[in-house]
Coordinates of C-alpha atoms in Angstrom, one line a residue:
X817 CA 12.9 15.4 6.1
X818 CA 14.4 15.4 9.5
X819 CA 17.7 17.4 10.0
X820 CA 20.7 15.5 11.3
X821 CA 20.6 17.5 14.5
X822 CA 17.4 15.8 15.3
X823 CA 18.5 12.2 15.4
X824 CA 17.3 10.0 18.4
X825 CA 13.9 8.7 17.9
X826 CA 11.7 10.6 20.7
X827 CA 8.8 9.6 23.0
X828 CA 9.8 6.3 24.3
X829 CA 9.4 6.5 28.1
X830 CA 5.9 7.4 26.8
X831 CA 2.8 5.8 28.1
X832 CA -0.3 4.7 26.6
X833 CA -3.4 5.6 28.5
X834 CA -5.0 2.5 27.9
X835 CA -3.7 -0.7 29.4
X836 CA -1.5 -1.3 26.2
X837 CA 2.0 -0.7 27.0
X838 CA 4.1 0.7 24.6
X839 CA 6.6 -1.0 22.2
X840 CA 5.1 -4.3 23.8
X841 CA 3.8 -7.5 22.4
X842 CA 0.6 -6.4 22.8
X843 CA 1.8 -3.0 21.3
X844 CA 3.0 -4.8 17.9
X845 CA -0.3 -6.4 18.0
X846 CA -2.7 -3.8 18.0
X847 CA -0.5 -2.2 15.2
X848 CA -0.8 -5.3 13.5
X849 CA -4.6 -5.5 13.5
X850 CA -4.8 -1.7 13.0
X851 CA -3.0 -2.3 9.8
X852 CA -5.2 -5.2 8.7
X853 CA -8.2 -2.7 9.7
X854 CA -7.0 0.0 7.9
X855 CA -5.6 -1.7 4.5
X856 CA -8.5 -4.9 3.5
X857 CA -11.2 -2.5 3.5
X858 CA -10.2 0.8 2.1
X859 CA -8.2 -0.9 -0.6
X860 CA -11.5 -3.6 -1.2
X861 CA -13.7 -0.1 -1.5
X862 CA -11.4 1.2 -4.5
X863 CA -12.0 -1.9 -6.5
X864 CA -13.5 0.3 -9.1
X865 CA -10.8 2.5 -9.3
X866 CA -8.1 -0.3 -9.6
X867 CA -10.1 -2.5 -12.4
X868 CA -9.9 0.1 -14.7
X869 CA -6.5 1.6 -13.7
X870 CA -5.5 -2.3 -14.7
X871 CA -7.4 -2.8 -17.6
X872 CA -6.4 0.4 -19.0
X873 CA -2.6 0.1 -18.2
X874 CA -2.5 -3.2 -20.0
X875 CA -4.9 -1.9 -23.0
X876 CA -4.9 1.9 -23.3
X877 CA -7.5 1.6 -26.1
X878 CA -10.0 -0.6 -24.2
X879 CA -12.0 2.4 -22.4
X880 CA -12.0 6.0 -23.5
X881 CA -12.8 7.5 -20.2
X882 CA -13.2 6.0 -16.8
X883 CA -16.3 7.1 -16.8
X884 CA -17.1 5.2 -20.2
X885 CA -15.5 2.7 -18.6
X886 CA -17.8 2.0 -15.8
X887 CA -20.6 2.4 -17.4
X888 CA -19.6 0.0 -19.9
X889 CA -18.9 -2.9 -17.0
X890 CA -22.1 -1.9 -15.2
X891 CA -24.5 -2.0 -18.3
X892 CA -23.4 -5.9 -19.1
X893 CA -22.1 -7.5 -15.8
X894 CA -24.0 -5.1 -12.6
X895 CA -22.4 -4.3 -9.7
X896 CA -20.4 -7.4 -9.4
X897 CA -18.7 -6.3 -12.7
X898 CA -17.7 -2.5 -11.5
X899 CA -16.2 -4.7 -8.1
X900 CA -14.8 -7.6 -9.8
X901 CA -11.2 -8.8 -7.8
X902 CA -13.0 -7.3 -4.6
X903 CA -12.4 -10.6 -2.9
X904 CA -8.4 -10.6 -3.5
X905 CA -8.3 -7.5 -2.7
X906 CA -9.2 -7.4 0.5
X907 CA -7.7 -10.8 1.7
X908 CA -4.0 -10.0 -0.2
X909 CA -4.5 -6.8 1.4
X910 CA -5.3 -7.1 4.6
X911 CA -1.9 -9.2 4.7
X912 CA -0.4 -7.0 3.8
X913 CA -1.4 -4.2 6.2
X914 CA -0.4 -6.3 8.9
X915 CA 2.9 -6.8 8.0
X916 CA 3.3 -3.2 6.6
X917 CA 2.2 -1.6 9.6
X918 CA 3.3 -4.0 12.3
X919 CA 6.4 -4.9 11.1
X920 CA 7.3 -0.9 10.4
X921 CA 6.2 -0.5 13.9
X922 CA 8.9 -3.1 15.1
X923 CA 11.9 -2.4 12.8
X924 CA 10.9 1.5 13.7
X925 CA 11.7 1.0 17.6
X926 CA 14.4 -1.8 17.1
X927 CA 16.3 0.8 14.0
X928 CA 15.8 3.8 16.1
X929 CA 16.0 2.8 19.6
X930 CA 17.9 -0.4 20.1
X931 CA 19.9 -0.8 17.0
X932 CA 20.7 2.7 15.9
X933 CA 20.0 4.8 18.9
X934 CA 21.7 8.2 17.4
X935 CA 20.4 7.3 13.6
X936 CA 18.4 10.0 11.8
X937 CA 15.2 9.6 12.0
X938 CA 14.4 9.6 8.4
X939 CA 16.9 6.8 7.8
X940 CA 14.8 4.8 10.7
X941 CA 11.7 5.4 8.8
X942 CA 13.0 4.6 5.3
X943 CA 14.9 1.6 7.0
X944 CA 12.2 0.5 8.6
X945 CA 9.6 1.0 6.0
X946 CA 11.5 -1.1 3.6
X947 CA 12.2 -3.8 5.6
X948 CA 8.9 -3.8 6.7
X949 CA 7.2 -4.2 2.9
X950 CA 9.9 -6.6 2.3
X951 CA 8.4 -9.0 4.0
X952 CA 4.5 -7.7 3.7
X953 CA 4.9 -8.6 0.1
X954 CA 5.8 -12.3 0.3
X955 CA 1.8 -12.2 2.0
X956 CA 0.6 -10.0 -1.0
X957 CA 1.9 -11.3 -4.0
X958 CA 0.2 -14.5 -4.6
X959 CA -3.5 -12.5 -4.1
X960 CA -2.1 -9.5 -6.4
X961 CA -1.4 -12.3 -8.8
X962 CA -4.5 -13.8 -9.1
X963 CA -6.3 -10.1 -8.8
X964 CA -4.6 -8.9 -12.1
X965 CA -5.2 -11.7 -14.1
X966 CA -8.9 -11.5 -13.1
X967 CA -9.4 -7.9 -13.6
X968 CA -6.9 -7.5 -16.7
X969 CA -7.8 -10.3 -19.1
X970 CA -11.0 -10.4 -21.3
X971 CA -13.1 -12.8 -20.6
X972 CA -11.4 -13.0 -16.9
X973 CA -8.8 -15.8 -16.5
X974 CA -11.2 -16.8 -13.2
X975 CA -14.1 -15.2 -12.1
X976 CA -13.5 -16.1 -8.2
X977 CA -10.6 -15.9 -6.3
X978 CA -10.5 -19.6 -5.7
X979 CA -10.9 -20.4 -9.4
X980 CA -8.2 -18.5 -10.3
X981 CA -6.1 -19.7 -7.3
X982 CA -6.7 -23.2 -8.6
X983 CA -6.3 -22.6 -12.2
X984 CA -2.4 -20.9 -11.4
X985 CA -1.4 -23.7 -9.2
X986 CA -2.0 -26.5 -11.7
X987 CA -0.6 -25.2 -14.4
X988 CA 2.7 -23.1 -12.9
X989 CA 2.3 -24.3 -9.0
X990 CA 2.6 -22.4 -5.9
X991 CA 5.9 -20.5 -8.2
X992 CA 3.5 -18.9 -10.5
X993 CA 1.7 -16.8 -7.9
X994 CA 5.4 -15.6 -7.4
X995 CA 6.6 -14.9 -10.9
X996 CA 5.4 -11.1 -9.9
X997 CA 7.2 -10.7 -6.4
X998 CA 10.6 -9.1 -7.7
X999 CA 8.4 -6.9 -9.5
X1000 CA 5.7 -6.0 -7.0
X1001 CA 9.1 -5.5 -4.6
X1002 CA 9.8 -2.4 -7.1
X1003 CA 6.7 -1.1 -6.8
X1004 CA 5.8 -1.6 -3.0
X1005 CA 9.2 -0.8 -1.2
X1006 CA 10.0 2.6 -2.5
X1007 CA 6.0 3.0 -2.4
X1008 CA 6.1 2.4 1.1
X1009 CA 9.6 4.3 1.5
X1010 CA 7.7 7.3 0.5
X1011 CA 4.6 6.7 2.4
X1012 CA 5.7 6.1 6.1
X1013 CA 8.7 8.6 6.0
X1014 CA 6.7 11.5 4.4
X1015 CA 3.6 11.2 6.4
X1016 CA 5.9 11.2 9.7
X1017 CA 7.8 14.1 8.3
X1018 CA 4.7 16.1 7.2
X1019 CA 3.2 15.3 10.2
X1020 CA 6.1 16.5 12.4
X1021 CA 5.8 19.3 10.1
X1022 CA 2.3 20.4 10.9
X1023 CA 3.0 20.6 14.4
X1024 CA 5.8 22.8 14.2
X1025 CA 4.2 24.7 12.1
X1026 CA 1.1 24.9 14.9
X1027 CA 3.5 25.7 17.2
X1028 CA 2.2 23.7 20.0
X1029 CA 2.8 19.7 21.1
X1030 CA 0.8 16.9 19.6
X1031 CA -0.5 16.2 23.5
X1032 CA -1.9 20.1 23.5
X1033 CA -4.8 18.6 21.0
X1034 CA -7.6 16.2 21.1
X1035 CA -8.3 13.1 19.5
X1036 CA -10.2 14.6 16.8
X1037 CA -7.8 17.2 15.9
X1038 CA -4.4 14.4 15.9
X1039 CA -5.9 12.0 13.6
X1040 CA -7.1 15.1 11.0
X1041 CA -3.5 15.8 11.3
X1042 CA -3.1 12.0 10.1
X1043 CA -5.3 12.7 7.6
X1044 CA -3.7 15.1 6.1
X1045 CA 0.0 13.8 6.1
X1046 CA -1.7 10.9 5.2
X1047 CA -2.7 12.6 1.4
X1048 CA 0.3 14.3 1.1
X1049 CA 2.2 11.7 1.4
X1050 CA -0.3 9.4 -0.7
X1051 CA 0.3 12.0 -4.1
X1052 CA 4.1 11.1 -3.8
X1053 CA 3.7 7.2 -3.5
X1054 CA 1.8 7.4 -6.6
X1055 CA 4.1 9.1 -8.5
X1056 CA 7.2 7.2 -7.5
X1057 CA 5.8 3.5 -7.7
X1058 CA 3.7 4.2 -11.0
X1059 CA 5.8 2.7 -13.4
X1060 CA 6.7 -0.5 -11.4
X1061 CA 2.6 -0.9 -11.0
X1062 CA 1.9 -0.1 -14.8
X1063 CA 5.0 -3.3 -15.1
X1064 CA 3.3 -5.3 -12.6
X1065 CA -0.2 -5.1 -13.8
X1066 CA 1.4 -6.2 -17.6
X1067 CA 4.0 -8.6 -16.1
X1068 CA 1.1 -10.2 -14.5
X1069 CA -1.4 -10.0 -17.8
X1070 CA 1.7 -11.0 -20.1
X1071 CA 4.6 -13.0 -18.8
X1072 CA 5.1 -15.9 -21.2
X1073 CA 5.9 -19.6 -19.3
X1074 CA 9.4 -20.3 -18.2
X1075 CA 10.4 -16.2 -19.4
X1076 CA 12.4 -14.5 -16.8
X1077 CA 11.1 -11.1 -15.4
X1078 CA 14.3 -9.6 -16.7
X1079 CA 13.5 -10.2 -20.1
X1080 CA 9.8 -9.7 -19.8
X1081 CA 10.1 -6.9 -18.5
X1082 CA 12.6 -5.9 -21.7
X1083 CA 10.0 -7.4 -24.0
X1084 CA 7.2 -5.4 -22.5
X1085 CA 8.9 -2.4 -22.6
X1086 CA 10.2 -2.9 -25.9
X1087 CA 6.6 -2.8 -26.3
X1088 CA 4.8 0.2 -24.3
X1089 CA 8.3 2.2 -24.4
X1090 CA 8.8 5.2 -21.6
X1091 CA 5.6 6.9 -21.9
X1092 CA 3.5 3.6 -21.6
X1093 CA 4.8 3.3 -18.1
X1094 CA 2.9 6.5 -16.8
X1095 CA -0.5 5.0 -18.4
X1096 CA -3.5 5.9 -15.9
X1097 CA -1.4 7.9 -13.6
X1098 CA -3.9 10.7 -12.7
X1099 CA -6.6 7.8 -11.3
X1100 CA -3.9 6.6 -9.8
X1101 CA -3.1 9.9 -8.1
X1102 CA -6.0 10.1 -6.4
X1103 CA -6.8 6.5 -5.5
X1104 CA -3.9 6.3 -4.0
X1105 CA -3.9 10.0 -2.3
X1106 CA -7.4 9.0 -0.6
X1107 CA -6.6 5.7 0.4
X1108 CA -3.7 6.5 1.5
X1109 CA -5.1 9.2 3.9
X1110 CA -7.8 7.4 4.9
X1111 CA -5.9 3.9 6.2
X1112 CA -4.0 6.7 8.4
X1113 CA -6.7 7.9 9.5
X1114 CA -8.5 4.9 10.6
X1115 CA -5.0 3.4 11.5
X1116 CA -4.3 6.3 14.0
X1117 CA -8.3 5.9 15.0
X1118 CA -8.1 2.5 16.1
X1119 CA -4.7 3.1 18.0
X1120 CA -6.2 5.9 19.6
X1121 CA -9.5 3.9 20.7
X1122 CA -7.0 1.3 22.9
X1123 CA -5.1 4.6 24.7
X1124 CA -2.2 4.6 22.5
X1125 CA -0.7 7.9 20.9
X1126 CA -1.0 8.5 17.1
X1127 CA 1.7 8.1 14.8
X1128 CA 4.5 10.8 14.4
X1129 CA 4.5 14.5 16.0
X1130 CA 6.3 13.5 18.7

């Protein structure tokens, strides 16, 4: 973490080298569409992973290996089985990247340089972060909704993402793709606490380390350093939103009509108890380690193809 001697945020008389300039609209932008680049796809390309993290957090007896797992779906329902929720996926999360990415951008410069000029910068990047999946959520939920239903219930609730959008809206309305938000809040923010504000630290870290400026090496080099703070800080957003995903993923599957997430979340745990809430953790580990180094990789790639400077070092 930053020390407090090394409070004001740095670089902002920078420059991009493209025609971009920095902490512009256009700036905000392009972070905005990087994030929808780097989130829709990458998280779309783990569908595989995520079915039977989901299916197994709900039912721990359903599979008895991943492996068994996938062959399982494969052998009676093809390809389209082992990618089943793709479609949500990658629209609920490609939402979501823009605001994560865009709005962390903003609330970074307005925290750091505007607002709280002499802040530490880990505060900015927690602060930021937060307020930034704060509101990337409201654009998640309703397609995380409909995702875990599909990929959690046996035979699926829907087997599209417009079936199922249909089926939730005439029976709960436009409220029931909400009923998760409070608890996808618990999951996401500290999630994304962890993922913006130990990727810039570990970045800043590498460099020291190095010994040299971020400007001293090529294009190549700066977003391998992304790539690397980029896992790192992926294995701790695993770990510290786990529980909340394992209480998502069953909040979704489970929540009776008209029951409050306070007490379905009681009942549920009542049910699974502490140890239940760390079901499918080591999948998750590494999903979310190589997604999460890969969106900051192709993040940092696509602000570096407009001229601007990757993220952190500074």
């Amino acid at each position: 973490m930053a020390t407090q001697g090394d409070t004001k945020m740095p670089g902002r008389s920078e420059k991009g080298k493209g025609s971009i300039e920095l902490y512009s609209p256009s700036y905000f932008a392009a972070c905005t569409l990087g994030g929808i680049i780097a989130c829709g796809p990458t998280h779309s390309s783990v569908t595989p992973l995520d079915l039977v993290k989901c299916r197994r957090q709900v039912d721990p007896k359903i599979y008895s290996s991943n492996l068994s797992a996938w062959r399982t779906i494969y052998a009676s329902e093809g390809l389209r089985g082992v990618f089943f929720g793709w479609s949500p996926t990658f629209i609920g999360y490609s939402f979501q990247g823009a605001g994560k990415y865009g709005f962390y951008e903003f609330f970074k410069y307005m925290y750091g340089d505007k607002m709280f000029p002499n802040a530490n910068k880990t505060i900015v990047y927690l602060g930021a972060s937060a307020s930034a999946e704060f509101l990337a959520d409201m654009a998640l939920c309703p397609f995380e909704a409909i995702k875990v239903r599909m990929q959690t219930t046996l035979p699926p609730f829907a087997n599209t993402m417009r079936e199922g959008w249909g089926k939730v809206t005439q029976k709960e309305g436009v409220a029931g793709l909400y009923k998760g938000l409070q608890p996808l809040w618990g999951r996401q923010i500290p999630y994304t606490m962890v993922k913006f504000a130990t990727f810039e630290t570990t970045v800043n870290y590498i460099y020291a380390t190095l010994g040299k400026p971020k400007e001293s090496y090529n294009a190549l080099q700066q977003t391998g350093v992304s790539f690397l703070g980029g896992y790192i800080a992926g294995i701790g957003c695993a770990v510290i939103s786990h529980p909340a995903d394992v209480m998502v993923s069953k909040l979704n599957a489970d929540r009776q009509p008209g029951e409050s997430a306070g007490k379905a979340m009681g009942r549920i745990y009542g049910n699974i108890g502490f140890k239940g809430l760390w079901n499918g953790l080591p999948v998750r580990i590494f999903m979310i380690g190589t997604l999460t180094a890969f969106q900051w990789l192709i993040y940092d790639s696509f602000k570096v193809s407009l001229g601007l400077p990757t993220t952190g070092g500074h």
